Short mmCIF file of C-alpha atoms and ligand atoms in Angstrom, two decimals:
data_model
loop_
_atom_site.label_atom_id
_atom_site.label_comp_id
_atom_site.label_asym_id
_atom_site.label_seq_id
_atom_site.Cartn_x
_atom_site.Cartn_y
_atom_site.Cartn_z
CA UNK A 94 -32.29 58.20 -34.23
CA UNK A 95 -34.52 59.28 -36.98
CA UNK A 96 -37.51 57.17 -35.83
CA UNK A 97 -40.45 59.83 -36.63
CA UNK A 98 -38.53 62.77 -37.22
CA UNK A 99 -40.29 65.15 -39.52
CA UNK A 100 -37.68 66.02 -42.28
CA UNK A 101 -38.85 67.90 -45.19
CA UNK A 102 -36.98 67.29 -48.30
CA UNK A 103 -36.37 69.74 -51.12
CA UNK A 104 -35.96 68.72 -54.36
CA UNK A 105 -34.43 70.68 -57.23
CA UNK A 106 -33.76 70.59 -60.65
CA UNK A 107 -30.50 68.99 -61.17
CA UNK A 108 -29.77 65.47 -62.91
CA UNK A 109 -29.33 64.30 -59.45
CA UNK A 110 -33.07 64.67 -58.71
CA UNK A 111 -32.80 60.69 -59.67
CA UNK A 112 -30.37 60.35 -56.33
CA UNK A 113 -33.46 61.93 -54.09
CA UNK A 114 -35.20 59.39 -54.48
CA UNK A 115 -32.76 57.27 -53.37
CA UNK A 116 -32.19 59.73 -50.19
CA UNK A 117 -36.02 59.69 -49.15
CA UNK A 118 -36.18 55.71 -49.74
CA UNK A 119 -33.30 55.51 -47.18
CA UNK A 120 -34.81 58.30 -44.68
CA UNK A 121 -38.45 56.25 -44.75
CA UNK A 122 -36.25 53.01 -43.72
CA UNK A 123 -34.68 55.14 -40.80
CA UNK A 124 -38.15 55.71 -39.62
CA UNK A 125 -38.12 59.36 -40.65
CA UNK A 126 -41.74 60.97 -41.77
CA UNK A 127 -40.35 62.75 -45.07
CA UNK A 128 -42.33 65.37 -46.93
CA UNK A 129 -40.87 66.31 -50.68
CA UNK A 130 -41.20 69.50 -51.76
CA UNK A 131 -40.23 69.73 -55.52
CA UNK A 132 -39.81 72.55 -57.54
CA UNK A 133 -40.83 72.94 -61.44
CA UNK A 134 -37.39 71.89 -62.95
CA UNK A 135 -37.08 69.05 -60.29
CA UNK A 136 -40.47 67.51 -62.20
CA UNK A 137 -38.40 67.58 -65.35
CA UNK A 138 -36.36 64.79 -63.92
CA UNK A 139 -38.21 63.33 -61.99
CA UNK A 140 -42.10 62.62 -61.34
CA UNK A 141 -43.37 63.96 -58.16
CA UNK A 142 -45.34 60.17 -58.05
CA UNK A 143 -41.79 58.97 -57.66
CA UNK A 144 -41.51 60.61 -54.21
CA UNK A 145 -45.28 60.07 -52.84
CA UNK A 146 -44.66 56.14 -53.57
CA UNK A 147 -41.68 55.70 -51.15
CA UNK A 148 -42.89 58.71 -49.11
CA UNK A 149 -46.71 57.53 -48.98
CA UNK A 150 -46.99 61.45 -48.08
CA UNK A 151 -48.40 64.21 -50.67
CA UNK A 152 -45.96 65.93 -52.62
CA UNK A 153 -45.69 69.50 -52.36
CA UNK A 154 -45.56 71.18 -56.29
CA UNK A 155 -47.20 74.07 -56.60
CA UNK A 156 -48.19 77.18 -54.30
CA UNK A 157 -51.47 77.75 -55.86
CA UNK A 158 -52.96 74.08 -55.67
CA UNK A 159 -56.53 74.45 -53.79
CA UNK A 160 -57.18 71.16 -53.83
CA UNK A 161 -54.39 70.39 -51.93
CA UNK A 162 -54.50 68.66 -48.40
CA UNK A 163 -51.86 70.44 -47.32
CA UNK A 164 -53.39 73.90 -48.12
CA UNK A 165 -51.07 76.81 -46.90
CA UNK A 166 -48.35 74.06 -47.29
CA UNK A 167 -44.91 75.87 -46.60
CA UNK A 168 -46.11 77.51 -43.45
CA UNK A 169 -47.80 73.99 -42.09
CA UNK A 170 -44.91 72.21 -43.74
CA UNK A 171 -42.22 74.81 -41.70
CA UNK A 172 -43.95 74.69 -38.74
CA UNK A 173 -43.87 70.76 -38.25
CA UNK A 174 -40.26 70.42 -39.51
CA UNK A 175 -37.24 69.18 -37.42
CA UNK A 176 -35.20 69.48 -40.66
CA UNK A 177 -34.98 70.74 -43.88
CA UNK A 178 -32.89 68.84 -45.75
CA UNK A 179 -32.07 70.12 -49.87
CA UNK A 180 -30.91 67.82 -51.79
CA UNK A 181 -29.78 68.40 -54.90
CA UNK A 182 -29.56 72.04 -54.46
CA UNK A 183 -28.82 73.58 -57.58
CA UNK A 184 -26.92 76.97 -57.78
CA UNK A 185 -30.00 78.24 -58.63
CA UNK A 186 -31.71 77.36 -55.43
CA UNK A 187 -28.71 78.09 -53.33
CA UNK A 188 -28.92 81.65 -54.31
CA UNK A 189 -32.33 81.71 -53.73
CA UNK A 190 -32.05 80.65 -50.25
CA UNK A 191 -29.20 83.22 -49.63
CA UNK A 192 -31.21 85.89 -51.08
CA UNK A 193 -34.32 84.76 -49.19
CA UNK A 194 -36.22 84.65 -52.76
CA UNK A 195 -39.63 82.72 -51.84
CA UNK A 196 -41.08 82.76 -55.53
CA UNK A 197 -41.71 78.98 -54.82
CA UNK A 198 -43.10 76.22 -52.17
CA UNK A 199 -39.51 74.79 -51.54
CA UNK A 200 -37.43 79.02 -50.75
CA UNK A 201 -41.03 79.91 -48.52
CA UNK A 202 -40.60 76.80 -47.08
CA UNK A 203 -37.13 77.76 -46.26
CA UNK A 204 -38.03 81.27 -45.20
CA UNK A 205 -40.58 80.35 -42.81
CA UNK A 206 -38.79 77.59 -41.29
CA UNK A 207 -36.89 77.58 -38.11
CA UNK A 208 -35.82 73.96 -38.49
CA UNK A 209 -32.22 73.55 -39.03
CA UNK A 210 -30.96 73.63 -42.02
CA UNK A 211 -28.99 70.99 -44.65
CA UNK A 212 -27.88 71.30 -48.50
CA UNK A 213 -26.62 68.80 -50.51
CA UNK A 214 -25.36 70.88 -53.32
CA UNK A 215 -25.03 69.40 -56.87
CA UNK A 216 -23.65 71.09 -60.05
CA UNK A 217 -21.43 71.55 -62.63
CA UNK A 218 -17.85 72.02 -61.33
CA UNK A 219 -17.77 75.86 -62.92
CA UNK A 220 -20.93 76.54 -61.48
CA UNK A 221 -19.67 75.38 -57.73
CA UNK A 222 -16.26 77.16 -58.19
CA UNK A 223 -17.92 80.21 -59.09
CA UNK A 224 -17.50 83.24 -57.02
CA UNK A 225 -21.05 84.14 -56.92
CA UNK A 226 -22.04 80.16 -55.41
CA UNK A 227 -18.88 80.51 -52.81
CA UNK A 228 -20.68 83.35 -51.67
CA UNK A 229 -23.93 82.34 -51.71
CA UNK A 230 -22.15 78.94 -49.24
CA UNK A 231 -20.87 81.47 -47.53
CA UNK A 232 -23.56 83.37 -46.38
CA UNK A 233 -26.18 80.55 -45.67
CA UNK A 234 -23.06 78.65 -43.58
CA UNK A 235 -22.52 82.17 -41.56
CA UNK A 236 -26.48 81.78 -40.60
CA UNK A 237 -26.06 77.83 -39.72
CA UNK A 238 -27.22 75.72 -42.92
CA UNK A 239 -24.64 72.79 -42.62
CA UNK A 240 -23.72 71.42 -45.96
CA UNK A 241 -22.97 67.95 -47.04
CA UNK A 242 -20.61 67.42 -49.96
CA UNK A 243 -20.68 68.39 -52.86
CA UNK A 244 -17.81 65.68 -53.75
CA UNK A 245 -15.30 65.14 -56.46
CA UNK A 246 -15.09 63.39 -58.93
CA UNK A 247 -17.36 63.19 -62.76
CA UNK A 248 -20.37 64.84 -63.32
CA UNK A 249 -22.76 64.71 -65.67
CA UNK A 250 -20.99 66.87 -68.12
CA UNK A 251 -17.94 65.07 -68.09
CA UNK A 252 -16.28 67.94 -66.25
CA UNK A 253 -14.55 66.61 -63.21
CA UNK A 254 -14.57 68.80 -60.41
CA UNK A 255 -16.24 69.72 -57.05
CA UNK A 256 -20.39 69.70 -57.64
CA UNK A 257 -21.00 65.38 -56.90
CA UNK A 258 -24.07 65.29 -54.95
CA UNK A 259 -23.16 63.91 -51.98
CA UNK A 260 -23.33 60.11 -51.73
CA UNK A 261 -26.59 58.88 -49.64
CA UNK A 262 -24.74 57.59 -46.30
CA UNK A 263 -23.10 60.84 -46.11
CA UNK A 264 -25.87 63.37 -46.28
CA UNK A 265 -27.51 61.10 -44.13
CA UNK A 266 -24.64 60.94 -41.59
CA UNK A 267 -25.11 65.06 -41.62
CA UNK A 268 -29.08 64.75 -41.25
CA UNK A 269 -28.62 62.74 -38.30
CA UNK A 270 -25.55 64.99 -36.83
CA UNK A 271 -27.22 68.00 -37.54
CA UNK A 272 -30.59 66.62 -35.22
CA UNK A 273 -28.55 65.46 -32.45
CA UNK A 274 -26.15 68.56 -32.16
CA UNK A 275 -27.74 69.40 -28.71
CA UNK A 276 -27.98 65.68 -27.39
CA UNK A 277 -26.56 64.99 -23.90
CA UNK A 278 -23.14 64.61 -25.00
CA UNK A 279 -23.39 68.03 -26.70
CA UNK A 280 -19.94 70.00 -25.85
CA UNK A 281 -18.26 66.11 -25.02
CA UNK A 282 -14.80 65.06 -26.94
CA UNK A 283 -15.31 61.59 -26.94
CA UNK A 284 -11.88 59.53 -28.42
CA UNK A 285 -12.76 55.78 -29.99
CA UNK A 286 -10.06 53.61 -30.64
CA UNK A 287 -11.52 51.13 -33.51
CA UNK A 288 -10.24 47.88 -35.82
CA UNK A 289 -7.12 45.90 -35.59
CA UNK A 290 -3.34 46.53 -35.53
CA UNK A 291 -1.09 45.33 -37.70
CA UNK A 292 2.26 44.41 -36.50
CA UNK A 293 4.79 44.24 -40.05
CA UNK A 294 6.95 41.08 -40.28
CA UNK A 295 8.14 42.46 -43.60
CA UNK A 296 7.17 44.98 -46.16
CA UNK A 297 4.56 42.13 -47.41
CA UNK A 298 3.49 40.43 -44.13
CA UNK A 299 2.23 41.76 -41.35
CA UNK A 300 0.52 40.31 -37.34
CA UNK A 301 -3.39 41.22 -37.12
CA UNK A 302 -6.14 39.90 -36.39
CA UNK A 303 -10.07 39.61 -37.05
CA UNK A 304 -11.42 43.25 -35.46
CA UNK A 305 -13.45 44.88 -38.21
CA UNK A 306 -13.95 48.15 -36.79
CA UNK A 307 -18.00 47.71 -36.90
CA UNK A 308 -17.95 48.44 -32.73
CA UNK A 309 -15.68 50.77 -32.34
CA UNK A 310 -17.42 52.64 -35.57
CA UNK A 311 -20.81 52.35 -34.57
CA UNK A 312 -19.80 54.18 -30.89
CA UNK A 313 -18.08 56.77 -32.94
CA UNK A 314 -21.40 57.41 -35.11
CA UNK A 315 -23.69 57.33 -31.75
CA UNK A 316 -21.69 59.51 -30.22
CA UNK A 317 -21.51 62.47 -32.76
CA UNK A 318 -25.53 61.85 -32.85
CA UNK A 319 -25.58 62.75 -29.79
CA UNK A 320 -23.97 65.67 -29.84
CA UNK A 321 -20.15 64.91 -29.09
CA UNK A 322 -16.80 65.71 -31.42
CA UNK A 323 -15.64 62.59 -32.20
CA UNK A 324 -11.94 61.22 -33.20
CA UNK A 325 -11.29 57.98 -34.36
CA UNK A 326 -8.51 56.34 -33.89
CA UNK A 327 -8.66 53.63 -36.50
CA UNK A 328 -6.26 50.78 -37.56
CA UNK A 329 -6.67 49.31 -41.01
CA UNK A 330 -10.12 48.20 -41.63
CA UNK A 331 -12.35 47.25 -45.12
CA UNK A 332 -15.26 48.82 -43.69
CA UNK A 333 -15.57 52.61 -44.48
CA UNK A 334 -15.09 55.23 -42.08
CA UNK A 335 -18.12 57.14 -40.30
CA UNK A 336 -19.01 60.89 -41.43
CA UNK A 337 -18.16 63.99 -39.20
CA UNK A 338 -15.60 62.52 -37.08
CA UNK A 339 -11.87 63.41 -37.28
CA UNK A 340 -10.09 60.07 -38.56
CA UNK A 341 -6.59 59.54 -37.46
CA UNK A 342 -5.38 55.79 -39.46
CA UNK A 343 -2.64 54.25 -37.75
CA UNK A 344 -1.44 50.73 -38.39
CA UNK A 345 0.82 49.41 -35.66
CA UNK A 346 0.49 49.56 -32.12
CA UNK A 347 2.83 51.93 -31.26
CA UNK A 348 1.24 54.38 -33.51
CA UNK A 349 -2.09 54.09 -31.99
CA UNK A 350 -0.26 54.46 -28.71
CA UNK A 351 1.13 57.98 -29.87
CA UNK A 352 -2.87 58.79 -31.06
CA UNK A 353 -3.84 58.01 -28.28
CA UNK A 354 -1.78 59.99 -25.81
CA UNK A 355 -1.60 62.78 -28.10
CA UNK A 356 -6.06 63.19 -28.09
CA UNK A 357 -6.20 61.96 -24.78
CA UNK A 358 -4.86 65.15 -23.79
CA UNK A 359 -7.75 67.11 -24.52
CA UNK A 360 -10.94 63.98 -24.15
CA UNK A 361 -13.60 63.50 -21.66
CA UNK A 362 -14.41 59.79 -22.89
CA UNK A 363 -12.06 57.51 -23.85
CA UNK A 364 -13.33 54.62 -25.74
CA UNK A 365 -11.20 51.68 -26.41
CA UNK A 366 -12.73 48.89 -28.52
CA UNK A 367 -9.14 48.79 -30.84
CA UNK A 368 -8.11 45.13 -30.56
CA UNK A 369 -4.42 46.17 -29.88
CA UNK A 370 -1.91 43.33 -31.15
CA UNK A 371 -0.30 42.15 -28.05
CA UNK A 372 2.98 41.36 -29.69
CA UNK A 373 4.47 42.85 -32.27
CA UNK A 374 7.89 41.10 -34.34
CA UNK A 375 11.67 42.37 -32.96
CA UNK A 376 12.54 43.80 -36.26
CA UNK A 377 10.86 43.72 -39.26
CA UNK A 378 12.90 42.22 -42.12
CA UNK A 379 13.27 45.07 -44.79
CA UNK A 380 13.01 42.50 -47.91
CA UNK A 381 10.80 40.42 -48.82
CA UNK A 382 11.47 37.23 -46.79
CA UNK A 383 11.70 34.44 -49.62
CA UNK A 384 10.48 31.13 -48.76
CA UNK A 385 13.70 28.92 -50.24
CA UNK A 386 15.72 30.92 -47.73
CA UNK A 387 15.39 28.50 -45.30
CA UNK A 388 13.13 25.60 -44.17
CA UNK A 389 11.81 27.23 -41.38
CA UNK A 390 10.89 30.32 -39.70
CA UNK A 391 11.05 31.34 -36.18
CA UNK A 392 9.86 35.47 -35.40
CA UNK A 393 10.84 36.52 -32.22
CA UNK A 394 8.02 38.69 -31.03
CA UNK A 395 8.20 41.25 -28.20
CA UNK A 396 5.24 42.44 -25.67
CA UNK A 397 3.45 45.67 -27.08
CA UNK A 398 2.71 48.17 -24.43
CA UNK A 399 -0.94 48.40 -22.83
CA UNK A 400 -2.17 51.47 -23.91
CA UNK A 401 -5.22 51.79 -21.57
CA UNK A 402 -3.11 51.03 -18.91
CA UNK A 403 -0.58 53.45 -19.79
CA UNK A 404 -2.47 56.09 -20.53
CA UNK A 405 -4.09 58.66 -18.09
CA UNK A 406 -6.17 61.47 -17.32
CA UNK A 407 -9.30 63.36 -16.06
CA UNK A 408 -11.49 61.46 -18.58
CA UNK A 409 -13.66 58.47 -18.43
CA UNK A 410 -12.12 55.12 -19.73
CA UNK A 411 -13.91 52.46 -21.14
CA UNK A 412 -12.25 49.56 -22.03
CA UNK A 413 -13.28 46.19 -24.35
CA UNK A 414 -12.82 42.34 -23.24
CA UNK A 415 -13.31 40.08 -26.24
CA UNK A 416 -13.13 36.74 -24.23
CA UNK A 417 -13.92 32.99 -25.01
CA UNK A 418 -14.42 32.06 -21.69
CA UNK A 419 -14.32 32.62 -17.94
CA UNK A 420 -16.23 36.14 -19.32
CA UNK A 421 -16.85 38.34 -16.43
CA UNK A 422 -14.48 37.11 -14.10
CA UNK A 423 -11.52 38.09 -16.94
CA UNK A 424 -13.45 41.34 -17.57
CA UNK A 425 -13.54 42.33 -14.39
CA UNK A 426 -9.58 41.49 -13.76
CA UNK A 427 -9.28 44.02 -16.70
CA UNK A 428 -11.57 46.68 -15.25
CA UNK A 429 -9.28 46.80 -12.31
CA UNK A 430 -6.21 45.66 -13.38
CA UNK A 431 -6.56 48.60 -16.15
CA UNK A 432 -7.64 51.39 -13.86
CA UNK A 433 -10.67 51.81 -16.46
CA UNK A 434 -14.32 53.27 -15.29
CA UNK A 435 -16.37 50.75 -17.33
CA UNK A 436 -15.62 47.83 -19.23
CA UNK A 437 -17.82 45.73 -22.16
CA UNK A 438 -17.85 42.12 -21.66
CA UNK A 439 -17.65 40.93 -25.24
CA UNK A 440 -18.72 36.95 -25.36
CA UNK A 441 -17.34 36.02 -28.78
CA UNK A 442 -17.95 32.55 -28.88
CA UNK A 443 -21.93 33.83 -28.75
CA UNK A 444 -23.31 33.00 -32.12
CA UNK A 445 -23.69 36.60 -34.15
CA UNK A 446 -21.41 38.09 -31.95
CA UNK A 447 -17.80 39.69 -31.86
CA UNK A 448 -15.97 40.12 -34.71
CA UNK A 449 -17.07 40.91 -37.88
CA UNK A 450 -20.84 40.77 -37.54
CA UNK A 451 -23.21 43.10 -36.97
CA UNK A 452 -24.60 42.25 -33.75
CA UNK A 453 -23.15 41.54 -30.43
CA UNK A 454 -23.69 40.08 -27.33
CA UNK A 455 -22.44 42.43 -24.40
CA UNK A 456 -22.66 42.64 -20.46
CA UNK A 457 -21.18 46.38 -19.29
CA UNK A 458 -19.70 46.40 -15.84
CA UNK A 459 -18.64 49.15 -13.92
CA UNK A 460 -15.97 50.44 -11.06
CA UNK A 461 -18.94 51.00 -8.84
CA UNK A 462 -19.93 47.29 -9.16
CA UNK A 463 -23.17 47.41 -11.30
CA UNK A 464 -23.44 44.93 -14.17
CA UNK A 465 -25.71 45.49 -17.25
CA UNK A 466 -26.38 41.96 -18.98
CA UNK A 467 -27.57 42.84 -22.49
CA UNK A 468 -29.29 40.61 -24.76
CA UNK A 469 -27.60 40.20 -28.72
CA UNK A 470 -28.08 43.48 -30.37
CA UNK A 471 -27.07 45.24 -33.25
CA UNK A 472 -24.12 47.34 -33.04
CA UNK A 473 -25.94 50.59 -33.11
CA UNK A 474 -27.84 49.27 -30.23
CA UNK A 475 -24.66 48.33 -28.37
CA UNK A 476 -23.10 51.60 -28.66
CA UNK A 477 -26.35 54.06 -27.53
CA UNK A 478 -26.79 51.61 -24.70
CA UNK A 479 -22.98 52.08 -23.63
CA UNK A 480 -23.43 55.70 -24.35
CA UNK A 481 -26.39 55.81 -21.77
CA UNK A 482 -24.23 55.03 -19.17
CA UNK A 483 -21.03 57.14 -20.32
CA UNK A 484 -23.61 60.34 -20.40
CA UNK A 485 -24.58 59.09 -16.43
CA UNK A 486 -20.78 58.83 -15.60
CA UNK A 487 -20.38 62.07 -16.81
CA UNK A 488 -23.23 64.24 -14.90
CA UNK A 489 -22.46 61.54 -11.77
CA UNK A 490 -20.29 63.88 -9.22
CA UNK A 491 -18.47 60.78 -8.42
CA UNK A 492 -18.53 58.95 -11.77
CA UNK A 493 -16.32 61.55 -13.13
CA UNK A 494 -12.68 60.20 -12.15
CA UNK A 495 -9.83 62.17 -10.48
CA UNK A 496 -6.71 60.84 -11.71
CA UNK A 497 -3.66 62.82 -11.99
CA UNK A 498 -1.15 63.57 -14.30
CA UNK A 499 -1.90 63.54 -18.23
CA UNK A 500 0.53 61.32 -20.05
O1 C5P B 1680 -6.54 42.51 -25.23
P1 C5P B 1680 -7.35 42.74 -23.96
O2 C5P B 1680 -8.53 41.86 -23.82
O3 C5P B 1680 -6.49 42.81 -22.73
O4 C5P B 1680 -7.98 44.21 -24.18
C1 C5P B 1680 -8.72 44.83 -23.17
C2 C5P B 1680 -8.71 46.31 -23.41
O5 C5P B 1680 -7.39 46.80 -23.40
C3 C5P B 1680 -9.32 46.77 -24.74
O6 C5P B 1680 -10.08 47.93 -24.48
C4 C5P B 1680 -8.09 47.07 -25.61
O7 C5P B 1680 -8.37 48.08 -26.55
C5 C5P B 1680 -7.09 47.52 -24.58
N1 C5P B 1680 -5.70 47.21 -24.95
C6 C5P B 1680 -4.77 48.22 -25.05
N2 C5P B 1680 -3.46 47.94 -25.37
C7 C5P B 1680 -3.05 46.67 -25.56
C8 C5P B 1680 -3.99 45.61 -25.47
C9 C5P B 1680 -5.31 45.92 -25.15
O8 C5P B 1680 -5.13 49.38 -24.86
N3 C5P B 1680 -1.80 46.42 -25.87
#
């Protein structure tokens, strides 16, 4: 997603110039070209060598520098830019940019630049809160610089308070948002169902099973980087939740059911890779069940209901078949059996595949008949290659299903 995207990256002088470093290490790994721009107080926290190490790239410091290879640097640097990405802005620089000040390399670089536009603010919670800084948010957000963070929590001066730069992942998640806005599922509400359910026996106990979430996650994040608003329908997982996507939790099966209906309404893709508990207990005890109660301990379970099945609509559905054997012959029962447009074949006795890993091993089938055997990818891979063919359902005039009645 960021393989050779040209992001410039403005540094400024906060005691989270450390964290930049950090931030271009991580942008290098995504395959992103990254050229720092620092300004003067930025290079009293950090070096600018710092940033040409993990960059290999000259750093921009100084307007005046002839012997620069980058001569003319902000209009060169502007020019070539997918992104301009600030981070930490200081209230200084954040008024700057408002203003349109360009008394430096990094606010001309901003003022000749028609590369969108992200800010990681980072401050002192006063200096955030400030009327003057809401304003100066304000004003760049009205002309389209997204921001990322600032978060809550301590800061340097032991105030706690809004002004935390942004955590890495995050202002990444934005950088890669922010470049994909106009991808071709730009306009698309796509609805993932991800994780487990968990089915209480008690108020200590509860039915679940192994789903991590990783799949259902890593759809979620290649969808909104490719333009779409994303929900996530999300049972209780360890693993965190994905940037700029609404995040509805829900832990039993009948609550995701509810989610579900309830987003459906309004989707164009629905994505279910939840692994939905299939039975859930009659009642669940409301003490503690204690052990020298009895000997032993029968739990009557009843059937939960099949929420793909159930639910319907003008959108695409795309179902999940984690199976041990008999793998496309079961997956494509489901496909059919479940009314869905496309289902993934999930082989989890595959080694590095299924739950809780970060590969997988996948073949996609469709209504129409066409089978896509994939070798063991990553995640990420899994979910842009499913994505392909969602985005070719979509534009297809008969891949887009007519089904009536929304639930
Ligand atoms: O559990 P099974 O293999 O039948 O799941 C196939 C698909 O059906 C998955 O996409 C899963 O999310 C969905 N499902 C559901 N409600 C259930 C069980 C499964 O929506 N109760």
């Amino acid at each position: 997603m960021l393989s050779n995207k040209r992001i410039v990256l403005g540094v400024s002088g906060s005691i989270a110039a450390y964290k930049g470093a950090d931030l271009a290490s991580k942008l290098v790994q995504s395959g992103a070209i990254v050229d720092v721009i620092m300004t003067k107080a930025a290079m009293e926290f950090v070096t600018p060598l710092t940033f040409r190490a993990i960059t290999h790239r000259p750093v921009v410091t100084d307007w005046y520098d002839s012997s620069s290879e980058l001569s003319i640097q902000h209009v060169q640097l502007a020019e070539e830019a997918d992104l301009l990405l600030v981070a930490p802005a200081t209230a200084d620089i954040i008024a700057k940019l408002a203003l349109g000040i360009a008394d430096d390399p990094l606010c001309g670089t901003a003022l000749a630049t028609r590369a969108p536009m992200v800010i990681a603010p980072a401050m002192d919670a006063n200096m955030y809160d400030n009327p003057a800084t809401a304003e100066n948010v304000a004003k760049l957000k009205s002309r389209g610089a997204v921001f990322a963070g600032p978060g809550f929590g301590r800061m340097a001066s032991g105030l706690i308070g809004h002004g935390r730069l942004a955590e890495t992942p995050e202002i990444i998640a934005t950088v890669r948002q922010v470049l994909g806005r106009h991808g071709d599922l730009a306009g698309k509400h796509v609805v993932v169902s991800s994780g487990p359910t968990e089915e209480p026996i008690d108020p200590v106990r509860v039915i679940t099973n192994r789903s991590s979430g990783k799949m259902g996650f890593a759809i979620a994040e290649a969808a909104r980087d490719r333009g779409a608003r994303v929900t996530v329908i999300a049972g209780p997982v360890s693993v965190p939740y994905p940037f700029g996507v609404d995040i509805i939790p829900v832990h039993t099966a009948l609550e995701m059911r509810d989610a579900v209906f309830t987003a459906a309404r309004a989707c164009d893709v629905l994505i279910m890779t939840a692994a939905v508990a299939d039975y859930r207990p009659v009642t669940a005890v409301g003490r503690k069940i204690k052990k020298e109660d009895m000997a032993s301990l029968t739990i009557e379970l009843t059937k939960n209901p099949d929420i793909i099945s159930e639910v319907k609509g003008s959108f695409i559905k795309v179902g999940f078949a984690a199976e041990t054997e008999e793998l496309l012959r079961n997956a494509q029962s489901k496909l059919r059996g479940k009314e869905m447009d496309l289902i993934v074949a999930n082989d989890v006795t595959a080694p590095n595949s299924g739950f809780n890993v970060d590969t997988n091993k996948v073949t996609i089938i469709e209504r129409s008949g066409e089978i896509l055997d994939l070798p063991l990818m990553t995640k990420d891979e899994v979910a842009n290659k499913l994505l392909d063919r969602v985005a070719a359902l979509l534009t297809s005039p008969s891949g887009r299903p007519a089904k009536a009645g929304t639930p």
